PDB file of C-alpha atoms in Angstrom:
ATOM      1  CA  MET M   1      57.607  13.979   0.890  1.00 64.00           C
ATOM      2  CA  ARG M   2      55.735  16.372   3.090  1.00 77.00           C
ATOM      3  CA  ILE M   3      55.293  20.083   2.128  1.00 76.00           C
ATOM      4  CA  SER M   4      55.164  22.581   4.979  1.00 81.00           C
ATOM      5  CA  LEU M   5      52.289  24.917   5.177  1.00 78.00           C
ATOM      6  CA  ALA M   6      54.636  27.858   4.576  1.00 80.00           C
ATOM      7  CA  ASP M   7      55.872  26.167   1.445  1.00 84.00           C
ATOM      8  CA  LEU M   8      52.347  25.650   0.203  1.00 82.00           C
ATOM      9  CA  LYS M   9      51.438  29.306   0.943  1.00 84.00           C
ATOM     10  CA  GLN M  10      54.615  30.404  -0.953  1.00 87.00           C
ATOM     11  CA  LEU M  11      53.920  28.058  -3.837  1.00 87.00           C
ATOM     12  CA  GLU M  12      50.254  29.229  -4.270  1.00 88.00           C
ATOM     13  CA  ARG M  13      51.462  32.947  -4.062  1.00 88.00           C
ATOM     14  CA  LEU M  14      53.940  32.323  -6.920  1.00 92.00           C
ATOM     15  CA  ARG M  15      51.466  30.447  -8.929  1.00 92.00           C
ATOM     16  CA  SER M  16      48.878  33.235  -8.515  1.00 92.00           C
ATOM     17  CA  LEU M  17      51.503  35.788  -9.358  1.00 93.00           C
ATOM     18  CA  LYS M  18      52.569  33.886 -12.526  1.00 95.00           C
ATOM     19  CA  SER M  19      49.027  33.518 -13.829  1.00 95.00           C
ATOM     20  CA  THR M  20      48.137  37.159 -13.178  1.00 94.00           C
ATOM     21  CA  THR M  21      51.221  38.219 -14.919  1.00 96.00           C
ATOM     22  CA  ALA M  22      50.411  36.180 -17.952  1.00 95.00           C
ATOM     23  CA  LEU M  23      46.879  37.566 -17.982  1.00 96.00           C
ATOM     24  CA  GLN M  24      48.287  41.102 -17.916  1.00 97.00           C
ATOM     25  CA  LYS M  25      50.724  40.442 -20.760  1.00 97.00           C
ATOM     26  CA  GLU M  26      47.918  38.991 -22.958  1.00 97.00           C
ATOM     27  CA  GLN M  27      45.567  41.985 -22.176  1.00 97.00           C
ATOM     28  CA  ALA M  28      48.394  44.343 -23.212  1.00 98.00           C
ATOM     29  CA  ARG M  29      48.857  42.404 -26.513  1.00 97.00           C
ATOM     30  CA  ALA M  30      45.059  42.623 -27.039  1.00 97.00           C
ATOM     31  CA  ASN M  31      45.330  46.342 -26.606  1.00 98.00           C
ATOM     32  CA  GLU M  32      48.095  46.602 -29.034  1.00 98.00           C
ATOM     33  CA  LEU M  33      46.062  44.703 -31.628  1.00 98.00           C
ATOM     34  CA  ARG M  34      43.097  46.956 -31.074  1.00 97.00           C
ATOM     35  CA  ALA M  35      45.306  49.902 -31.680  1.00 97.00           C
ATOM     36  CA  GLU M  36      46.634  48.416 -34.843  1.00 97.00           C
ATOM     37  CA  ILE M  37      43.098  47.728 -36.112  1.00 97.00           C
ATOM     38  CA  GLU M  38      42.188  51.373 -35.321  1.00 96.00           C
ATOM     39  CA  LYS M  39      45.225  52.550 -37.390  1.00 95.00           C
ATOM     40  CA  ILE M  40      44.003  50.356 -40.272  1.00 94.00           C
ATOM     41  CA  ARG M  41      40.511  51.860 -40.020  1.00 92.00           C
ATOM     42  CA  GLN M  42      41.951  55.393 -39.996  1.00 91.00           C
ATOM     43  CA  HIS M  43      43.991  54.560 -43.251  1.00 84.00           C
ATOM     44  CA  ARG M  44      40.909  53.218 -44.930  1.00 84.00           C
ATOM     45  CA  LYS M  45      39.004  56.383 -43.822  1.00 83.00           C
ATOM     46  CA  ASN M  46      41.724  58.634 -45.185  1.00 78.00           C
ATOM     47  CA  GLY M  47      41.843  56.584 -48.428  1.00 69.00           C
ATOM     48  CA  HIS M  48      38.184  57.428 -49.142  1.00 65.00           C
ATOM     49  CA  ALA M  49      38.713  61.110 -48.542  1.00 62.00           C
ATOM     50  CA  ALA M  50      38.634  63.403 -51.577  1.00 61.00           C
ATOM     51  CA  ASP M  51      42.342  64.168 -51.371  1.00 63.00           C
ATOM     52  CA  LEU M  52      43.884  65.577 -54.532  1.00 57.00           C
ATOM     53  CA  GLY M  53      47.275  64.042 -53.544  1.00 63.00           C
ATOM     54  CA  LEU M  54      45.745  60.539 -53.953  1.00 62.00           C
ATOM     55  CA  MET M  55      44.586  61.167 -57.592  1.00 64.00           C
ATOM     56  CA  PRO M  56      47.804  59.777 -59.181  1.00 69.00           C
ATOM     57  CA  MET M  57      47.500  56.653 -57.063  1.00 66.00           C
ATOM     58  CA  ARG M  58      43.844  56.244 -58.082  1.00 63.00           C
ATOM     59  CA  ALA M  59      44.687  56.839 -61.725  1.00 68.00           C
ATOM     60  CA  ILE M  60      46.935  53.682 -61.764  1.00 72.00           C
ATOM     61  CA  ARG M  61      44.448  51.770 -59.507  1.00 74.00           C
ATOM     62  CA  GLY M  62      46.953  51.670 -56.700  1.00 69.00           C
ATOM     63  CA  ASP M  63      44.218  52.720 -54.373  1.00 73.00           C
ATOM     64  CA  VAL M  64      42.550  49.204 -55.087  1.00 79.00           C
ATOM     65  CA  LEU M  65      45.839  47.431 -54.157  1.00 82.00           C
ATOM     66  CA  TRP M  66      46.140  49.592 -51.019  1.00 81.00           C
ATOM     67  CA  GLN M  67      42.486  48.814 -50.040  1.00 84.00           C
ATOM     68  CA  ALA M  68      43.097  45.021 -50.618  1.00 88.00           C
ATOM     69  CA  TRP M  69      46.245  45.244 -48.411  1.00 89.00           C
ATOM     70  CA  LEU M  70      44.290  47.070 -45.741  1.00 90.00           C
ATOM     71  CA  ASP M  71      41.449  44.482 -45.930  1.00 93.00           C
ATOM     72  CA  ARG M  72      43.918  41.468 -45.716  1.00 96.00           C
ATOM     73  CA  THR M  73      45.837  43.141 -42.831  1.00 96.00           C
ATOM     74  CA  GLN M  74      42.714  44.064 -40.852  1.00 96.00           C
ATOM     75  CA  SER M  75      41.411  40.418 -41.283  1.00 96.00           C
ATOM     76  CA  GLU M  76      44.643  39.015 -39.988  1.00 97.00           C
ATOM     77  CA  LEU M  77      44.631  41.492 -36.933  1.00 97.00           C
ATOM     78  CA  ASN M  78      40.943  40.644 -36.256  1.00 97.00           C
ATOM     79  CA  LEU M  79      41.860  36.949 -36.231  1.00 98.00           C
ATOM     80  CA  GLU M  80      44.843  37.612 -33.913  1.00 98.00           C
ATOM     81  CA  LEU M  81      42.595  39.692 -31.673  1.00 98.00           C
ATOM     82  CA  ALA M  82      40.039  36.825 -31.432  1.00 98.00           C
ATOM     83  CA  LYS M  83      42.824  34.422 -30.460  1.00 98.00           C
ATOM     84  CA  SER M  84      44.024  36.829 -27.915  1.00 97.00           C
ATOM     85  CA  LEU M  85      40.616  37.293 -26.396  1.00 97.00           C
ATOM     86  CA  ALA M  86      40.118  33.533 -26.213  1.00 97.00           C
ATOM     87  CA  GLN M  87      43.505  33.251 -24.430  1.00 97.00           C
ATOM     88  CA  ILE M  88      42.522  36.086 -22.073  1.00 97.00           C
ATOM     89  CA  GLU M  89      39.324  34.141 -21.140  1.00 97.00           C
ATOM     90  CA  PHE M  90      41.333  30.970 -20.396  1.00 96.00           C
ATOM     91  CA  LEU M  91      44.031  32.996 -18.476  1.00 96.00           C
ATOM     92  CA  SER M  92      41.285  34.820 -16.522  1.00 96.00           C
ATOM     93  CA  GLN M  93      39.809  31.453 -15.385  1.00 96.00           C
ATOM     94  CA  ARG M  94      43.133  30.101 -14.340  1.00 95.00           C
ATOM     95  CA  ALA M  95      44.025  33.370 -12.604  1.00 94.00           C
ATOM     96  CA  ARG M  96      40.776  33.181 -10.616  1.00 94.00           C
ATOM     97  CA  LYS M  97      41.381  29.640  -9.679  1.00 94.00           C
ATOM     98  CA  ASP M  98      44.975  30.346  -8.612  1.00 93.00           C
ATOM     99  CA  ILE M  99      43.941  33.342  -6.584  1.00 91.00           C
ATOM    100  CA  GLY M 100      41.282  31.101  -4.826  1.00 92.00           C
ATOM    101  CA  ARG M 101      43.920  28.519  -3.992  1.00 90.00           C
ATOM    102  CA  ARG M 102      46.287  31.276  -2.699  1.00 90.00           C
ATOM    103  CA  GLU M 103      43.512  32.594  -0.400  1.00 91.00           C
ATOM    104  CA  ALA M 104      42.546  29.030   0.711  1.00 90.00           C
ATOM    105  CA  ALA M 105      46.269  28.319   1.581  1.00 87.00           C
ATOM    106  CA  ALA M 106      46.503  31.494   3.519  1.00 87.00           C
ATOM    107  CA  GLU M 107      43.236  30.733   5.363  1.00 90.00           C
ATOM    108  CA  LEU M 108      44.510  27.289   6.149  1.00 87.00           C
ATOM    109  CA  ASN M 109      47.727  28.728   7.447  1.00 85.00           C
ATOM    110  CA  THR M 110      45.790  31.161   9.635  1.00 88.00           C
ATOM    111  CA  GLN M 111      43.543  28.366  11.053  1.00 90.00           C
ATOM    112  CA  ILE M 112      46.445  26.169  11.791  1.00 87.00           C
ATOM    113  CA  THR M 113      48.460  28.820  13.462  1.00 88.00           C
ATOM    114  CA  ALA M 114      45.489  29.695  15.630  1.00 91.00           C
ATOM    115  CA  ALA M 115      44.945  26.076  16.545  1.00 91.00           C
ATOM    116  CA  GLN M 116      48.674  25.717  17.505  1.00 90.00           C
ATOM    117  CA  SER M 117      48.515  28.846  19.567  1.00 91.00           C
ATOM    118  CA  GLU M 118      45.402  27.606  21.393  1.00 92.00           C
ATOM    119  CA  LYS M 119      46.991  24.188  21.965  1.00 92.00           C
ATOM    120  CA  LYS M 120      50.060  25.910  23.433  1.00 93.00           C
ATOM    121  CA  ALA M 121      47.922  28.122  25.624  1.00 90.00           C
ATOM    122  CA  LYS M 122      46.041  25.047  26.960  1.00 91.00           C
ATOM    123  CA  LYS M 123      49.186  23.166  27.553  1.00 91.00           C
ATOM    124  CA  SER M 124      50.630  26.137  29.508  1.00 88.00           C
ATOM    125  CA  GLN M 125      47.468  26.347  31.515  1.00 88.00           C
ATOM    126  CA  ILE M 126      47.571  22.617  32.337  1.00 87.00           C
ATOM    127  CA  ASN M 127      51.313  22.916  33.329  1.00 85.00           C
ATOM    128  CA  GLN M 128      50.384  25.923  35.632  1.00 85.00           C
ATOM    129  CA  LEU M 129      47.679  23.923  37.214  1.00 82.00           C
ATOM    130  CA  GLU M 130      49.930  20.814  37.701  1.00 80.00           C
ATOM    131  CA  LEU M 131      52.561  23.103  39.256  1.00 79.00           C
ATOM    132  CA  GLY M 132      49.972  24.583  41.590  1.00 79.00           C
ATOM    133  CA  VAL M 133      48.796  21.213  42.623  1.00 76.00           C
ATOM    134  CA  LEU M 134      52.394  20.010  43.181  1.00 74.00           C
ATOM    135  CA  TRP M 135      53.238  23.179  45.191  1.00 80.00           C
ATOM    136  CA  ARG M 136      50.141  22.673  47.458  1.00 78.00           C
ATOM    137  CA  ALA M 137      50.956  19.024  47.957  1.00 76.00           C
ATOM    138  CA  LYS M 138      54.511  19.954  48.914  1.00 76.00           C
ATOM    139  CA  THR M 139      53.488  22.698  51.345  1.00 76.00           C
ATOM    140  CA  SER M 140      50.886  20.603  53.093  1.00 67.00           C
TER     141      SER M 140
END
């Protein structure tokens, strides 16, 4: 089975698009996790404030439970963010590789097209010379 150059170029373009899209989705997920972690930090900061509305909760030690939940949730989010960042690194490498392949396929296509055009031009020039020789031979 032989793949045409146009098919190769199209395949590499699609591969590059797929890997770039996957990278963008993972980056968006990492940003969402960062936003969630920041919300948890704000909740923790607000929990330490001298707010009179929090006094009943502190009296029954509900604030300790709340802080434990915040700690657990932040730890889980940090772990998810670490996984996401590792995935982003992997996807970035793959995207760079796929973009390089796409550019190589495009360059190969350009070189082959130029070589074919040059070959056609030389063939046309040879045909013109042969016709000129034949015409001169005929008229002599």
